[in-house]
Coordinates of C-alpha atoms in Angstrom, one line a residue:
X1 CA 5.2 8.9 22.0
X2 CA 6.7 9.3 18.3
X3 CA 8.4 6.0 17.5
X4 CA 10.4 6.1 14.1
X5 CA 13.4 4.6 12.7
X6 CA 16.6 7.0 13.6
X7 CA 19.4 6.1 11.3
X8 CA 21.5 7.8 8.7
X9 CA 20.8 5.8 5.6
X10 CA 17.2 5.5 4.2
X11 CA 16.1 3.6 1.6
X12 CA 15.6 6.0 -1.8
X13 CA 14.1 4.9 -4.8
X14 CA 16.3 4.7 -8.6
X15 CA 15.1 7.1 -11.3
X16 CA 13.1 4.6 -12.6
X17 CA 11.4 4.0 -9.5
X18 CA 8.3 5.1 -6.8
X19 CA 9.1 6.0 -3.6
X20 CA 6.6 3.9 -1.8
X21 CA 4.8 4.3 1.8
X22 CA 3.0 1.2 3.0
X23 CA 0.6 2.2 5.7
X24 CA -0.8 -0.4 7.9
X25 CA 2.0 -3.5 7.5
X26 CA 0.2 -5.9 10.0
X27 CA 1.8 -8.7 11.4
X28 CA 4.0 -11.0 9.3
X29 CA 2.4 -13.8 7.8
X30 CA -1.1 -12.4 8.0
X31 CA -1.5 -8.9 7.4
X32 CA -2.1 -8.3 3.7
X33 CA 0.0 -5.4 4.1
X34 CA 3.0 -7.1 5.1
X35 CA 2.6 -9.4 2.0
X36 CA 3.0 -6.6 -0.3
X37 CA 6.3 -5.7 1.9
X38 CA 7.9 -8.8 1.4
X39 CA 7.1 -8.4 -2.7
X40 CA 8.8 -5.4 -2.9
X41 CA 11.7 -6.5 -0.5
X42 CA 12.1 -9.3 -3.1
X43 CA 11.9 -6.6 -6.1
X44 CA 9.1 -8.5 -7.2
X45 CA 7.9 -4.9 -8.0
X46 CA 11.2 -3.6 -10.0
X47 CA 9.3 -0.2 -10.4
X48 CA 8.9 0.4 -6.8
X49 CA 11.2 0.8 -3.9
X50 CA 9.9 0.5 -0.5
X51 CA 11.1 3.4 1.7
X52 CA 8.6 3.8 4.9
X53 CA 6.5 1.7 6.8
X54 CA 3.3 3.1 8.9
X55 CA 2.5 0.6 11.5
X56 CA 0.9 2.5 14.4
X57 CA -0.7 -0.9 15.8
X58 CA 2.8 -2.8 16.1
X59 CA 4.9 0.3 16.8
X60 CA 2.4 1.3 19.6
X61 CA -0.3 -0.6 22.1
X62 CA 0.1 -3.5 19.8
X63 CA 4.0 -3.8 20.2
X64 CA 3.5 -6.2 23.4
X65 CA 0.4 -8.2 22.6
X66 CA -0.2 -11.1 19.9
X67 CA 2.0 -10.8 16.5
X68 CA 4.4 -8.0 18.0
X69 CA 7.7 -10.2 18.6
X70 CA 7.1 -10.9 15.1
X71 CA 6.9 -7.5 13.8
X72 CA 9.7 -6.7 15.5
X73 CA 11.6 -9.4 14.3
X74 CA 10.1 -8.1 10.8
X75 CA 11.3 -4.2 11.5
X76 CA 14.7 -5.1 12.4
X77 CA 15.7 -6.7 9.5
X78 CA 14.1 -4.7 7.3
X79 CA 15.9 -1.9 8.6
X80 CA 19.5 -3.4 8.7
X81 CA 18.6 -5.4 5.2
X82 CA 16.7 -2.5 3.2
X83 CA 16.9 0.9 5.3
X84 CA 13.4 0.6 5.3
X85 CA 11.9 3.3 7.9
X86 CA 9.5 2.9 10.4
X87 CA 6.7 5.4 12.0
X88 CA 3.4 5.2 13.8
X89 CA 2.0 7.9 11.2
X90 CA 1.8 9.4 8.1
X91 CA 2.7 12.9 9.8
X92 CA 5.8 12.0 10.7
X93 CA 7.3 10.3 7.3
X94 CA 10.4 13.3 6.1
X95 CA 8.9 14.9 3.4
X96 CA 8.9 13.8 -0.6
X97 CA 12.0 15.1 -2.3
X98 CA 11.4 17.0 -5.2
X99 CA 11.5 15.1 -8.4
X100 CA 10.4 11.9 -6.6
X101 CA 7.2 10.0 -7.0
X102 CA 5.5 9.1 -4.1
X103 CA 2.9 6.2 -3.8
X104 CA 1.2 5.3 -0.7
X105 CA -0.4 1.7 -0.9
X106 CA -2.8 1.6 2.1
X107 CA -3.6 -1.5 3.6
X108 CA -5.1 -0.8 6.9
X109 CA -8.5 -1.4 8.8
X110 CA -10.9 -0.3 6.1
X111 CA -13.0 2.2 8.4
X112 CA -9.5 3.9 8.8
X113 CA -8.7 4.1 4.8
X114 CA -11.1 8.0 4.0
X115 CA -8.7 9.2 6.9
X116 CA -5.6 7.5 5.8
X117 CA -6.3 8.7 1.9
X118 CA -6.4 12.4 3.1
X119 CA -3.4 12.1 5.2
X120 CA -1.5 10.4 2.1
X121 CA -2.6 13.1 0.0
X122 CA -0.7 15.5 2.4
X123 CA 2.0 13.9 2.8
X124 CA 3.0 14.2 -0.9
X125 CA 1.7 11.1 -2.3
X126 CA 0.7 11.3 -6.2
X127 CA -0.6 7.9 -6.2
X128 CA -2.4 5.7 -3.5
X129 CA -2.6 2.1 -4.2
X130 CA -6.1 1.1 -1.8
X131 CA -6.7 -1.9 -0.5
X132 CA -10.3 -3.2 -1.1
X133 CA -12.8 -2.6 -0.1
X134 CA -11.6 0.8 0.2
X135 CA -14.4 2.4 2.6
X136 CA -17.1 1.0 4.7
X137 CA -19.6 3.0 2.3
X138 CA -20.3 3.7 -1.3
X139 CA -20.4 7.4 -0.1
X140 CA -17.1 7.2 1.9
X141 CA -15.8 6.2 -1.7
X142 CA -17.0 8.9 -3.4
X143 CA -16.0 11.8 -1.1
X144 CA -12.7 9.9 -1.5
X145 CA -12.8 9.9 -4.9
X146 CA -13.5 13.6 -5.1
X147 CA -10.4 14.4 -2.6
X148 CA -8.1 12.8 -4.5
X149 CA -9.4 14.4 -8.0
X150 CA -9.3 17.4 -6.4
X151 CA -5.7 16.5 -4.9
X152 CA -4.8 15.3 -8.9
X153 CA -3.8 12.1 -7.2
X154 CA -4.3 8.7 -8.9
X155 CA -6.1 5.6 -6.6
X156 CA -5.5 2.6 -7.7
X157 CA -7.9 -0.1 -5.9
X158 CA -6.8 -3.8 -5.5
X159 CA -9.1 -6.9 -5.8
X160 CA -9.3 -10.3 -5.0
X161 CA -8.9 -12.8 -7.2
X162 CA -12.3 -14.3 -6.6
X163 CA -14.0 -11.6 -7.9
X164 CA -12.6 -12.1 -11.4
X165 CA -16.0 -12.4 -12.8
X166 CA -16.6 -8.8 -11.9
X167 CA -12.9 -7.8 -13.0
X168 CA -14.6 -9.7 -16.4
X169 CA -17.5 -7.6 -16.3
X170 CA -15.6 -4.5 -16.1
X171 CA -13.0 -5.3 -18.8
X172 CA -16.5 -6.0 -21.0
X173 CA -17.6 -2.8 -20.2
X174 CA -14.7 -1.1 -20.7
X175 CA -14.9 -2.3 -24.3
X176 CA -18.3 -1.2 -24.9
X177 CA -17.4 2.0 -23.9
X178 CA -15.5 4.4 -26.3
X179 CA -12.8 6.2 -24.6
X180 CA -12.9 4.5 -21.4
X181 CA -10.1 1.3 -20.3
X182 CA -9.5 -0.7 -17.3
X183 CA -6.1 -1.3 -16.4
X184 CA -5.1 -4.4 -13.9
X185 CA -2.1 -5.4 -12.1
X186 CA -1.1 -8.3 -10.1
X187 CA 1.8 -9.2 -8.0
X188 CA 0.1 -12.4 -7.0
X189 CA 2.4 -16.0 -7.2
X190 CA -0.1 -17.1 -9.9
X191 CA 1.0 -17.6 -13.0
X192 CA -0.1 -15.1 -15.8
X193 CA -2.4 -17.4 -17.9
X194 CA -5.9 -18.2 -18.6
X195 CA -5.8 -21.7 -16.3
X196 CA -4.9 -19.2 -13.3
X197 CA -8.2 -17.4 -13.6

């Protein structure tokens, strides 16, 4: 059974903006994923416009069980507030217009992310924002790597915040290294200062 959103207005990103596909949402107030809904909801992420939600758990066998009354809570007003659309997979999200830039942020069970990657990739995603850790093995990682090279598609990998001495590590090797640079983003409530560390 194919469950998506049937309405006429859908949310579009500006110009300025990334069409964004969050793929595994969770249930509100613990999945990761649905954290990174509610920042973009609140434009804390003013370059990217959350269009489609891939929930297969909550849209599916999960709808009646523990945390689906609040996800469905969650859909509804995200669909009336933000035209925000909802599917149970990546296969079914319309197509990327042309001109648009697409982004996938993946934030599902990790042994599900190598498949999740390749179907993002297919469905017209130029950059996939993975949740840590990514893949259950080093060499999951690296086929992974190689797909989306192949693909010219960008991953970005999150992190936790208490692995900042290894974010520290990297940034010191970065430096070290000619030609090479890191590049880290947070949307995290902390503030943006050396105490926060």
């Amino acid at each position: 059974k194919i469950q998506q959103l049937k309405m006429t207005e859908v949310a579009t990103p500006s110009p300025n903006q990334a069409e964004v596909i969050l793929v595994g949402c969770g249930c509100p107030l613990r999945g990761m994923g649905w954290y990174h809904a509610v920042q973009m909801l609140g434009n804390e992420c003013p370059s990217a416009k959350l269009c489609y939600i891939v929930e297969p758990w909550f849209l599916g066998a999960g709808a009646s069980g523990p945390g689906g009354a609040e996800f469905a809570e969650f859909k509804s007003k995200a669909e009336a507030d933000n035209q925000v659309g909802f599917y149970t997979s990546l296969s079914h999200v319309p197509p990327v217009t042309d001109g648009v830039k697409r982004l996938a942020l993946i934030s599902g069970r990790t042994i599900d992310n190598p498949r999740l990657l390749g179907e993002a990739i297919a469905a017209g995603c130029s950059v996939i924002y993975l949740e840590k850790p990514g893949a259950t093995t080093v060499a999951e990682l690296e086929t992974m790597k190689k797909q989306a090279a192949d693909a010219n598609v960008e991953i970005c990998m999150g992190y936790n915040k208490n692995v900042c001495k290894y974010v520290r590590n990297a940034r010191e090797f970065a430096a070290s290294t000619e030609g090479s640079h890191v590049t880290f983003v947070s949307n995290n409530t902390y503030e943006n200062n050396a105490s926060s560390l």
